[in-house]
XYZ file of C-alpha atoms in Angstrom:
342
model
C 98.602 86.925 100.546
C 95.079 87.120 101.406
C 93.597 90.555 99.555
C 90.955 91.221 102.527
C 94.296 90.418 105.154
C 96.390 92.981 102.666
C 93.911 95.459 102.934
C 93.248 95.316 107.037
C 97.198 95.133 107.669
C 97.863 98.172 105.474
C 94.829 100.037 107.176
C 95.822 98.835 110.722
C 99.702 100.074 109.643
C 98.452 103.602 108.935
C 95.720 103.852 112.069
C 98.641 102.754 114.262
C 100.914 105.118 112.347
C 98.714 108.453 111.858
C 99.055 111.559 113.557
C 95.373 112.203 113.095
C 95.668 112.709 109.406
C 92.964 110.223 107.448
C 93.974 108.230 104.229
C 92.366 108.353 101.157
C 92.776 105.784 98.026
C 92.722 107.764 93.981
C 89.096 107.595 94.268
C 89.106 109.681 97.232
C 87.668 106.788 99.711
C 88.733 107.997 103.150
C 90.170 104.708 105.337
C 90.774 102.948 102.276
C 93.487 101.920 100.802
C 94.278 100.014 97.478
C 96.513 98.303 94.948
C 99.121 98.877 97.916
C 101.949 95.848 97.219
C 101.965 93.738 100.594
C 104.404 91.623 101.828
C 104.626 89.694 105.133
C 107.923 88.335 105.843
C 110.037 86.815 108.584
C 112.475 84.067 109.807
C 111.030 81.353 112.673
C 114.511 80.611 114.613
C 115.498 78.378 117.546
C 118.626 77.001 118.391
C 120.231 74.991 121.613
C 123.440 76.707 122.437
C 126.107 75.477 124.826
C 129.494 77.372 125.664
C 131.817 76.091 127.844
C 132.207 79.244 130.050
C 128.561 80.020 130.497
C 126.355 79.067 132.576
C 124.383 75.806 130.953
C 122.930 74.794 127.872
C 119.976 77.559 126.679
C 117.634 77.535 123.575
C 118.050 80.642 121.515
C 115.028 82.099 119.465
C 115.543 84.247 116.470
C 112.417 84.527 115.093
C 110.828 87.522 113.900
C 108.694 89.184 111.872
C 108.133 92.096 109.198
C 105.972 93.846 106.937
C 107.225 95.556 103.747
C 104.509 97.762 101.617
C 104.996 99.684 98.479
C 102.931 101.533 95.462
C 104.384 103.732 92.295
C 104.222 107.327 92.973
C 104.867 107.754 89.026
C 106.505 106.193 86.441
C 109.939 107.203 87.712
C 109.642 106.421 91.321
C 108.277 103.649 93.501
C 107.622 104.788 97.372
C 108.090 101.590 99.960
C 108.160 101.556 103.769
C 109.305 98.412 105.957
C 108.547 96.942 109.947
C 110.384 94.788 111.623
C 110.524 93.513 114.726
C 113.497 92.212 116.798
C 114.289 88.725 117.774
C 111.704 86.736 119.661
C 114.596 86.255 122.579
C 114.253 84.433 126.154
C 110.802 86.609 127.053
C 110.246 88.752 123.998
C 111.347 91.965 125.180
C 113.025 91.846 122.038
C 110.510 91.548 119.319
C 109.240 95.359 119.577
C 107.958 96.466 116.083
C 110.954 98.466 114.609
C 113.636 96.685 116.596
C 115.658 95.737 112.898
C 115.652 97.972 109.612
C 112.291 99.596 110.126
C 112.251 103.050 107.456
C 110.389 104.865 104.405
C 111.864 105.413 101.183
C 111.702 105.604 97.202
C 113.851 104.328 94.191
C 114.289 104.279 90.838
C 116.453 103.377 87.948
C 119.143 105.917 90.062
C 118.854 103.834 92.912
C 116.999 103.925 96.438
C 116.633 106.638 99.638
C 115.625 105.222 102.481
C 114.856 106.828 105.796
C 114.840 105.678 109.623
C 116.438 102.838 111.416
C 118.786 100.662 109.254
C 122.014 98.857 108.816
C 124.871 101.348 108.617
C 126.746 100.536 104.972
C 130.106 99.385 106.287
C 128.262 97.124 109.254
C 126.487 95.082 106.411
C 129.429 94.118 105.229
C 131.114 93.050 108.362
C 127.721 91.053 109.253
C 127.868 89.134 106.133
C 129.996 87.235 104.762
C 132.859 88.191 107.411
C 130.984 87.594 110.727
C 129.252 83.946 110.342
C 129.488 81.468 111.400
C 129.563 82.547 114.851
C 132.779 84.952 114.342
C 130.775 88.030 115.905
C 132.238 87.375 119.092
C 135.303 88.436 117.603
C 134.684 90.552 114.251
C 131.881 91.843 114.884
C 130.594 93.208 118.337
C 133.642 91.455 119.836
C 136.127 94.541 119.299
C 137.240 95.801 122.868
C 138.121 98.780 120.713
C 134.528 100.360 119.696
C 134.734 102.689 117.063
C 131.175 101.915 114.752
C 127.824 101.231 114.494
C 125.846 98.374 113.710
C 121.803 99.193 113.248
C 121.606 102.385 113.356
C 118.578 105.000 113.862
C 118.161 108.861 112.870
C 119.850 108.405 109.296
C 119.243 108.484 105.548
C 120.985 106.102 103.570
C 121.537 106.189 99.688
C 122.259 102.645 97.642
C 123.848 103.354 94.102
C 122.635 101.071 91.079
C 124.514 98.705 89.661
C 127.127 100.523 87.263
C 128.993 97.324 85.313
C 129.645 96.194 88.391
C 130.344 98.809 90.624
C 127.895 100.438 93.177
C 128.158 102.189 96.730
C 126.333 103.275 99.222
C 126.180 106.108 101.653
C 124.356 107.329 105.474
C 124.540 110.426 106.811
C 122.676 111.585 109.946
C 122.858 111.767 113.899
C 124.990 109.454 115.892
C 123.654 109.859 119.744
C 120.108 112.119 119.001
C 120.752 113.203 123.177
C 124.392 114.537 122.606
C 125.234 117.490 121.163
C 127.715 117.509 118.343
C 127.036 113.568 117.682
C 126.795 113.093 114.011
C 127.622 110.004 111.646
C 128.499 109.307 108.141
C 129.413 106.001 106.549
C 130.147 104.302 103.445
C 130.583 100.835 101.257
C 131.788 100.697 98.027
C 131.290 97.232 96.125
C 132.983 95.817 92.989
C 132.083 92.823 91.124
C 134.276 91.495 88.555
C 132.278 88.804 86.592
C 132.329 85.671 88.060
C 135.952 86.160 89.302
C 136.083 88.089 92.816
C 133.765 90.816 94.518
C 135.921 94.050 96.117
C 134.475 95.435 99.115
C 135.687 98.629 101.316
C 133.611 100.632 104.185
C 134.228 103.379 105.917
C 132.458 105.150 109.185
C 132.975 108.208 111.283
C 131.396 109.503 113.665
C 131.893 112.496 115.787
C 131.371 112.360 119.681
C 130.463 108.931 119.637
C 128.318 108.093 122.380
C 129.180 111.303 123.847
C 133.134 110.172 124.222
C 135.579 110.909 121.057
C 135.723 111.268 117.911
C 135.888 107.606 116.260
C 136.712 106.247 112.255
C 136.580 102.624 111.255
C 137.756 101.374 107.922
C 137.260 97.709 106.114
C 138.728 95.764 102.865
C 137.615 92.543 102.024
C 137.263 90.183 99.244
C 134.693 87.186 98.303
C 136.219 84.745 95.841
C 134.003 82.007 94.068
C 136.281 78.799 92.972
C 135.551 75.931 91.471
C 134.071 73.141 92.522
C 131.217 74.630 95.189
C 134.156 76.332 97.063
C 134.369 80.292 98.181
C 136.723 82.165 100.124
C 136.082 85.332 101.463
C 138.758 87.326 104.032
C 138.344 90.766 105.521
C 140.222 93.471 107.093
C 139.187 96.311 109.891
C 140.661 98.814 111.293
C 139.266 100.505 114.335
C 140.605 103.945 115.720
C 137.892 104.797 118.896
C 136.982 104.104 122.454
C 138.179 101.387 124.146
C 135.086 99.686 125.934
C 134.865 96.242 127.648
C 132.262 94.630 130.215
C 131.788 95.029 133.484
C 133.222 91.336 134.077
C 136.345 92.080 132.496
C 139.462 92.948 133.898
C 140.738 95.490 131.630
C 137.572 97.692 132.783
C 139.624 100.208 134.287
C 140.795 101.532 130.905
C 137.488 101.772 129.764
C 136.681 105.739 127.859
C 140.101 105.420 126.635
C 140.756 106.457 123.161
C 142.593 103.559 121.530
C 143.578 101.290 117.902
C 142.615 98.195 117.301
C 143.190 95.678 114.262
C 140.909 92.746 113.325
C 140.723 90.005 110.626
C 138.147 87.653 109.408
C 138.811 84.180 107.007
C 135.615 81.960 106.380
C 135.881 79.454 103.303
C 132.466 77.850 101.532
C 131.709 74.386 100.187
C 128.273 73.470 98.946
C 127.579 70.329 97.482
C 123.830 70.579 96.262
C 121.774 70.804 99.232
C 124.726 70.316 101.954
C 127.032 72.802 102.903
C 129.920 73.244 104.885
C 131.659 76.823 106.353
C 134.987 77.283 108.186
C 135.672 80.234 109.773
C 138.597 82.238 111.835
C 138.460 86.021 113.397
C 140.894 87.446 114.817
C 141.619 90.931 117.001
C 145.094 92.112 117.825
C 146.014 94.033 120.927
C 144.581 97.413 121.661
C 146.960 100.048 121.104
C 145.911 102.415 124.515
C 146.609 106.269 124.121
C 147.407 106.367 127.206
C 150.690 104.301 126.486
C 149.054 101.410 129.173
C 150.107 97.613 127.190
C 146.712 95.585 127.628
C 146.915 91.393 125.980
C 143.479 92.110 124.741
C 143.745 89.780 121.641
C 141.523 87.399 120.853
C 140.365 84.448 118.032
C 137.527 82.198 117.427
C 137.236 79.246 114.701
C 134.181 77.921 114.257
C 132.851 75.113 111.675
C 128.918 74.834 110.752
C 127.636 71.996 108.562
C 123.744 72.664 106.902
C 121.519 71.689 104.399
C 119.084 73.773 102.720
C 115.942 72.686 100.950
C 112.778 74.625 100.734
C 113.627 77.457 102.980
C 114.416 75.195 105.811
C 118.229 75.389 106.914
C 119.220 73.096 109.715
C 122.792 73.179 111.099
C 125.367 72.147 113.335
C 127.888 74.777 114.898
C 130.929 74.096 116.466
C 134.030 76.707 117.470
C 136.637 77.570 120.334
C 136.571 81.148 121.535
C 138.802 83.271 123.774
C 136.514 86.294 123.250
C 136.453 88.677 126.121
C 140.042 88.322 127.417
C 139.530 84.581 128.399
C 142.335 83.029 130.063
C 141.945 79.978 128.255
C 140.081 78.970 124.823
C 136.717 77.932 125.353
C 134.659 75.464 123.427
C 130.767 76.444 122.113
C 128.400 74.540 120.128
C 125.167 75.156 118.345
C 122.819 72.965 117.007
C 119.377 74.913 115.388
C 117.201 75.621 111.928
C 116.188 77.969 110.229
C 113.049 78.637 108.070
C 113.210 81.905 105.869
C 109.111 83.137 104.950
């Protein structure tokens, strides 16, 4: 990057940023700042999506932007800050500065701090590998039983090193800031085992969540490399929370309802040099009501996505059959987009 452009984005980031409070470089030169490491990052988007139960076919745009800056405070630790906006969307209402991981922090040889707004430890694992291609609907956010968080804001979060293997990370901090008693606290523990399998487990509480109940969520998964280009990876979560469904649905009525629900995830990998292929399957079992009601609140997606990647660029095809969000009947959705990473 351009060292005039480094230099105006860093002092732009701090004029926008400061509280009145003037910067000054080691040589004491107020409004300057140097040997700052600059980054600007991002990922240009756009997709044509058509599902069978919606309303038409609609392009999708998932571009966005970031920033990420960073200088040695001494030989032991290295303070760095990141922006970034949200997806570009249908009108951009999306794409405020600080819509994704936007925080401060330091690290070192014992690891990194960050603070601010940022993936919760057990979410990053259900985003990736266990959520794509296009098993969200299901996995992920798709859970009538709500019991987590995905981004989250107010928290610190701690990432180990890598010990042989082994690491974990941890977040700690408020769950609603406008509720009282709303606190959170989540973890992810990771293990690597050569070339053989990764381990994964998360864990999540969090106490008056959205000003309801008390709620815990718990994942196990595994990645496993084979030979010949191929990977599987499965997952496991377990949700104990709130049960919450849309205003379309019509299992609304049971909606602040404390309530169970189980979920699995299966994707399998093949790349062949540039070209890959991934086949996936999510499902959720029944919500188990406290209040003794029986809801058929199950659902399943499979989904198939062929790409190629070369240079950054990753253009795809998505296709899949969904019964997300009670659905009488399985519906079919396809996707057809690219991708360019920045």
């Amino acid at each position: 990057m351009n060292k005039i452009f480094k230099r105006s984005l860093i002092s732009a980031v701090v004029a926008l940023g400061s509280t009145g409070a003037m910067a000054a470089d080691h040589d004491g030169v107020v409004g300057v700042l140097t040997d700052y490491n600059v980054d600007l990052y991002g990922v240009a988007a756009i997709s044509a999506f058509n599902q069978e139960d919606g309303n038409g076919y609609d392009y999708e745009n998932e571009s966005r932007v970031g920033v990420r800056a960073g200088k040695a405070f001494n030989d032991d630790v290295y303070i760095f800050m990141q922006i970034e906006s949200g997806y570009v969307g249908e009108d951009g209402t999306g794409a405020t500065l600080g819509n994704r991981d936007t925080f401060i922090g330091m690290k070192g040889d014992w690891g990194q701090i960050r603070f601010g707004r940022m993936l919760t430890p057990m979410y990053e694992v259900v985003d990736w590998p266990y959520s794509n291609p296009g098993l969200g609907r299901v996995f992920d956010w798709g859970a009538d039983t709500k019991s987590h968080y995905d981004r989250k804001g107010d928290i610190a979060r701690y990432d180990s090193p890598d010990f042989s293997g082994f690491s974990f990370d941890l977040s700690v901090g408020r769950g609603d800031k406008d509720v009282s008693g709303s606190n959170h606290f989540g973890a992810a523990l990771h293990y690597t085992l050569a070339d053989a399998f990764t381990l994964h487990g998360g864990y999540e509480y969090n106490s008056n969540y959205e000003g309801e109940v008390d709620t815990k969520a718990y994942l196990a998964g595994i990645e496993v490399p084979l030979p010949g280009g191929f990977k599987i990876s499965a997952a496991y979560k377990y949700n104990d929370g709130v049960y919450k469904v849309g205003d379309s649905d019509p299992l609304k009525t049971y909606n602040g309802v404390e309530s169970e629900q189980e979920q699995i995830s299966v994707v399998g990998d093949y790349w062949n040099g540039p070209w890959g292929f991934r086949l996936g399957y999510a499902a959720n079992g029944d919500s188990d009501l406290d209040n003794n009601v029986d809801v058929d609140d199950s659902d399943s997606v499979i989904a198939g996505q062929l790409m190629y990647s070369k240079n950054g660029f990753l253009p795809y095809l998505r296709i899949g059959q969904h019964d997300a969000g009670n659905l009488e009947d399985k519906k079919a959705f396809a996707r057809l987009g690219i991708e360019y990473s920045f």
